[in-house]
Amino acid sequence: MSAGETAGAPTVPSPVAFVMGAGIVGTALSACLARAGVPVAGMPARTASIPPALTAADVVILAVRDDRIAEVAARLAREQRLRGEQVLLHTSGAHASGEVLAAARPHVRGIGMWHPLVSFADPQAAARTLDGVAFGIEGDEPARAMASHLARALGARPIFLDGDSVPLYHAGAVMAANYVVALADDARTLLALAGVSPAERSEERRVG
């Protein structure tokens, strides 16, 4: 069954997506969307060149560095690359859509955040599947609907947020992604200082 089908319901064409950003996140999202049956208008493009496929897409996903989201959104608006029927999403978990996509808001149907709550440290593993991964979703109603549709197409779990709660969401995501590793390192250091050998620390990890 394709991404746009449900049992007993007529087939609804899946939206065509364009992912802008040639890094790990953009590449992984493009691969996973295509594998899930969501048409991807093109592989991640570097922001130096913007192909016509971006304007033709139904949803544009900005998978660029956090500090470049507002700049890229403003450029798309300034160069008239957006259409009123489109939804514009970004993949940062640190910024509400109204904060970084405001310049594009008058030019599209909806703006929002679509943030995969998972580490992309291993690009090959990330590109294989996002099944079961939580996606933080924030934005206006058209953007929330589009972001939820894309998340469910990947087998992911939508988590809906208000713009005001994004900073708290980001703080929690940082703690989940980084602090557990830091605590594990600190635990190994303390065990070493206590005289526990590397072999015994390895055995402790297996038992735990």
Coordinates of C-alpha atoms in Angstrom, one line a residue:
M1 CA 0.0 0.0 0.0
S2 CA 1.5 3.4 -1.0
A3 CA 1.9 6.4 1.3
G4 CA -1.3 8.0 0.0
E5 CA -3.5 4.9 0.5
T6 CA -5.6 3.6 3.4
A7 CA -7.7 0.5 3.5
G8 CA -11.2 1.0 2.1
A9 CA -10.5 4.6 1.0
P10 CA -9.8 6.1 -2.4
T11 CA -6.2 6.7 -3.3
V12 CA -5.0 10.3 -2.5
P13 CA -1.9 11.4 -4.3
S14 CA 1.0 11.8 -2.0
P15 CA 2.4 15.4 -1.9
V16 CA 5.6 15.9 -3.8
A17 CA 8.4 16.9 -1.5
F18 CA 11.6 18.9 -2.1
V19 CA 14.3 18.6 0.5
M20 CA 16.8 21.5 0.5
G21 CA 20.1 20.7 2.2
A22 CA 22.8 18.3 1.2
G23 CA 23.9 17.3 4.7
I24 CA 23.3 14.2 6.7
V25 CA 19.7 15.1 7.7
G26 CA 18.6 16.2 4.2
T27 CA 20.1 13.1 2.6
A28 CA 18.6 10.7 5.1
L29 CA 15.1 12.3 5.0
S30 CA 15.1 12.3 1.2
A31 CA 16.1 8.6 1.1
C32 CA 13.5 7.6 3.7
L33 CA 10.7 9.7 2.1
A34 CA 11.4 8.1 -1.3
R35 CA 11.5 4.7 0.2
A36 CA 8.1 5.3 1.9
G37 CA 6.5 6.2 -1.5
V38 CA 6.5 10.0 -1.1
P39 CA 7.7 11.5 -4.4
V40 CA 10.9 13.5 -3.9
A41 CA 11.3 16.2 -6.6
G42 CA 15.1 16.0 -6.3
M43 CA 17.9 14.9 -4.1
P44 CA 19.2 17.4 -1.6
A45 CA 20.4 20.5 -3.3
R46 CA 23.0 22.9 -1.9
T47 CA 21.6 26.4 -1.4
A48 CA 23.9 27.9 -4.0
S49 CA 21.6 26.7 -6.7
I50 CA 17.8 26.4 -6.5
P51 CA 16.3 24.2 -9.2
P52 CA 12.8 24.7 -10.6
A53 CA 11.7 21.5 -9.0
L54 CA 11.6 23.3 -5.6
T55 CA 8.9 25.7 -6.9
A56 CA 6.9 22.8 -8.4
A57 CA 6.9 20.8 -5.1
D58 CA 3.9 20.6 -2.7
V59 CA 6.1 20.8 0.4
V60 CA 9.6 22.3 0.7
I61 CA 11.7 21.0 3.6
L62 CA 14.6 23.1 4.7
A63 CA 17.2 20.7 6.2
V64 CA 19.9 23.3 6.5
R65 CA 21.9 24.5 9.5
D66 CA 19.9 26.2 12.2
D67 CA 21.7 29.5 11.7
R68 CA 20.8 29.5 8.0
I69 CA 17.1 28.7 8.1
A70 CA 15.9 32.3 8.2
E71 CA 18.4 33.3 5.6
V72 CA 17.3 30.6 3.1
A73 CA 13.6 31.2 3.8
A74 CA 14.0 34.9 3.1
R75 CA 15.9 34.2 -0.1
L76 CA 13.2 31.8 -1.4
A77 CA 10.6 34.6 -0.7
R78 CA 12.8 37.3 -2.2
E79 CA 13.5 35.3 -5.4
Q80 CA 9.8 34.3 -5.7
R81 CA 10.7 30.6 -5.6
L82 CA 7.6 29.8 -3.5
R83 CA 4.0 29.3 -4.4
G84 CA 0.8 30.1 -2.4
E85 CA -0.2 26.4 -2.5
Q86 CA 3.0 25.2 -0.8
V87 CA 3.9 24.3 2.7
L88 CA 7.3 25.2 4.0
L89 CA 8.9 23.2 6.8
H90 CA 12.2 23.3 8.6
T91 CA 13.9 20.4 10.5
S92 CA 15.4 22.2 13.4
G93 CA 14.2 21.4 16.9
A94 CA 15.5 24.7 18.3
H95 CA 13.3 27.2 16.6
A96 CA 9.5 27.7 16.2
S97 CA 8.4 28.3 12.6
G98 CA 7.3 31.8 13.2
E99 CA 10.8 32.7 14.4
V100 CA 12.7 31.5 11.3
L101 CA 10.2 31.2 8.5
A102 CA 8.4 34.5 9.0
A103 CA 9.7 36.0 5.7
A104 CA 8.2 33.2 3.7
R105 CA 4.8 33.2 5.5
P106 CA 3.0 35.5 3.1
H107 CA 4.1 33.5 0.1
V108 CA 2.9 30.0 1.2
R109 CA -0.1 28.1 2.5
G110 CA 1.6 27.1 5.7
I111 CA 4.9 27.1 7.7
G112 CA 6.0 24.7 10.3
M113 CA 8.7 22.7 12.1
W114 CA 9.3 19.0 11.3
H115 CA 12.0 17.8 13.6
P116 CA 13.1 14.1 13.8
L117 CA 13.9 13.3 17.4
V118 CA 16.8 11.0 16.6
S119 CA 20.6 11.3 16.3
F120 CA 22.0 11.4 12.7
A121 CA 25.5 10.6 13.8
D122 CA 25.4 7.5 11.6
P123 CA 24.1 8.7 8.2
Q124 CA 23.8 5.2 6.7
A125 CA 21.7 3.9 9.6
A126 CA 19.6 7.1 9.6
A127 CA 18.9 6.7 5.9
R128 CA 17.7 3.1 6.3
T129 CA 14.6 3.8 8.4
L130 CA 12.9 6.3 10.6
D131 CA 10.2 3.9 11.6
G132 CA 9.0 4.5 15.1
V133 CA 11.0 7.7 15.5
A134 CA 9.2 10.7 17.1
F135 CA 8.9 13.9 15.0
G136 CA 8.4 17.2 16.8
I137 CA 5.7 19.1 14.8
E138 CA 4.8 22.8 15.2
G139 CA 3.3 25.4 13.0
D140 CA 0.0 26.6 11.6
E141 CA -2.8 24.1 10.7
P142 CA -1.8 23.4 7.0
A143 CA 1.8 22.8 8.1
R144 CA 0.9 20.6 11.0
A145 CA -1.3 18.5 8.7
M146 CA 1.4 18.1 6.1
A147 CA 4.1 17.4 8.7
S148 CA 1.9 14.8 10.3
H149 CA 1.2 13.1 7.0
L150 CA 4.9 12.9 6.1
A151 CA 5.8 11.5 9.6
R152 CA 3.1 8.8 9.4
A153 CA 4.2 7.9 5.8
L154 CA 7.6 7.2 7.4
G155 CA 6.1 5.1 10.1
A156 CA 7.1 7.8 12.6
R157 CA 5.2 9.3 15.5
P158 CA 4.0 12.9 15.4
I159 CA 4.4 15.0 18.5
F160 CA 2.5 18.3 18.3
L161 CA 3.9 21.3 19.9
D162 CA 3.0 25.0 20.5
G163 CA 5.5 27.6 19.4
D164 CA 6.1 28.7 23.0
S165 CA 7.0 25.1 24.0
V166 CA 9.7 24.6 21.4
P167 CA 12.6 25.9 23.7
L168 CA 11.6 23.3 26.3
Y169 CA 11.3 20.6 23.7
H170 CA 14.7 21.5 22.4
A171 CA 16.2 21.4 25.9
G172 CA 14.7 17.9 26.4
A173 CA 16.0 16.7 23.1
V174 CA 19.5 17.9 23.9
M175 CA 19.4 16.1 27.2
A176 CA 18.2 12.9 25.7
A177 CA 20.7 12.9 22.9
N178 CA 23.8 14.1 24.8
Y179 CA 23.5 13.8 28.6
V180 CA 23.0 10.0 28.6
V181 CA 26.3 9.6 26.8
A182 CA 28.0 12.1 29.1
L183 CA 26.7 10.3 32.2
A184 CA 27.9 6.9 30.9
D185 CA 31.4 8.4 30.3
D186 CA 31.4 9.8 33.9
A187 CA 30.3 6.5 35.3
R188 CA 33.2 4.7 33.5
T189 CA 35.6 7.3 34.8
L190 CA 34.3 6.8 38.4
L191 CA 34.5 3.1 38.1
A192 CA 38.1 3.3 36.8
L193 CA 39.1 5.6 39.7
A194 CA 37.5 3.0 42.1
G195 CA 39.9 0.4 40.7
V196 CA 37.4 -1.5 38.5
S197 CA 39.3 -3.0 35.5
P198 CA 38.2 -2.5 31.9
A199 CA 37.1 -6.1 31.7
E200 CA 35.0 -5.8 34.9
R201 CA 33.5 -2.5 33.5
S202 CA 32.5 -4.4 30.3
E203 CA 30.9 -7.1 32.4
E204 CA 29.0 -4.5 34.4
R205 CA 27.6 -3.0 31.2
R206 CA 26.4 -6.5 30.1
V207 CA 24.7 -7.2 33.4
G208 CA 23.1 -3.7 33.5

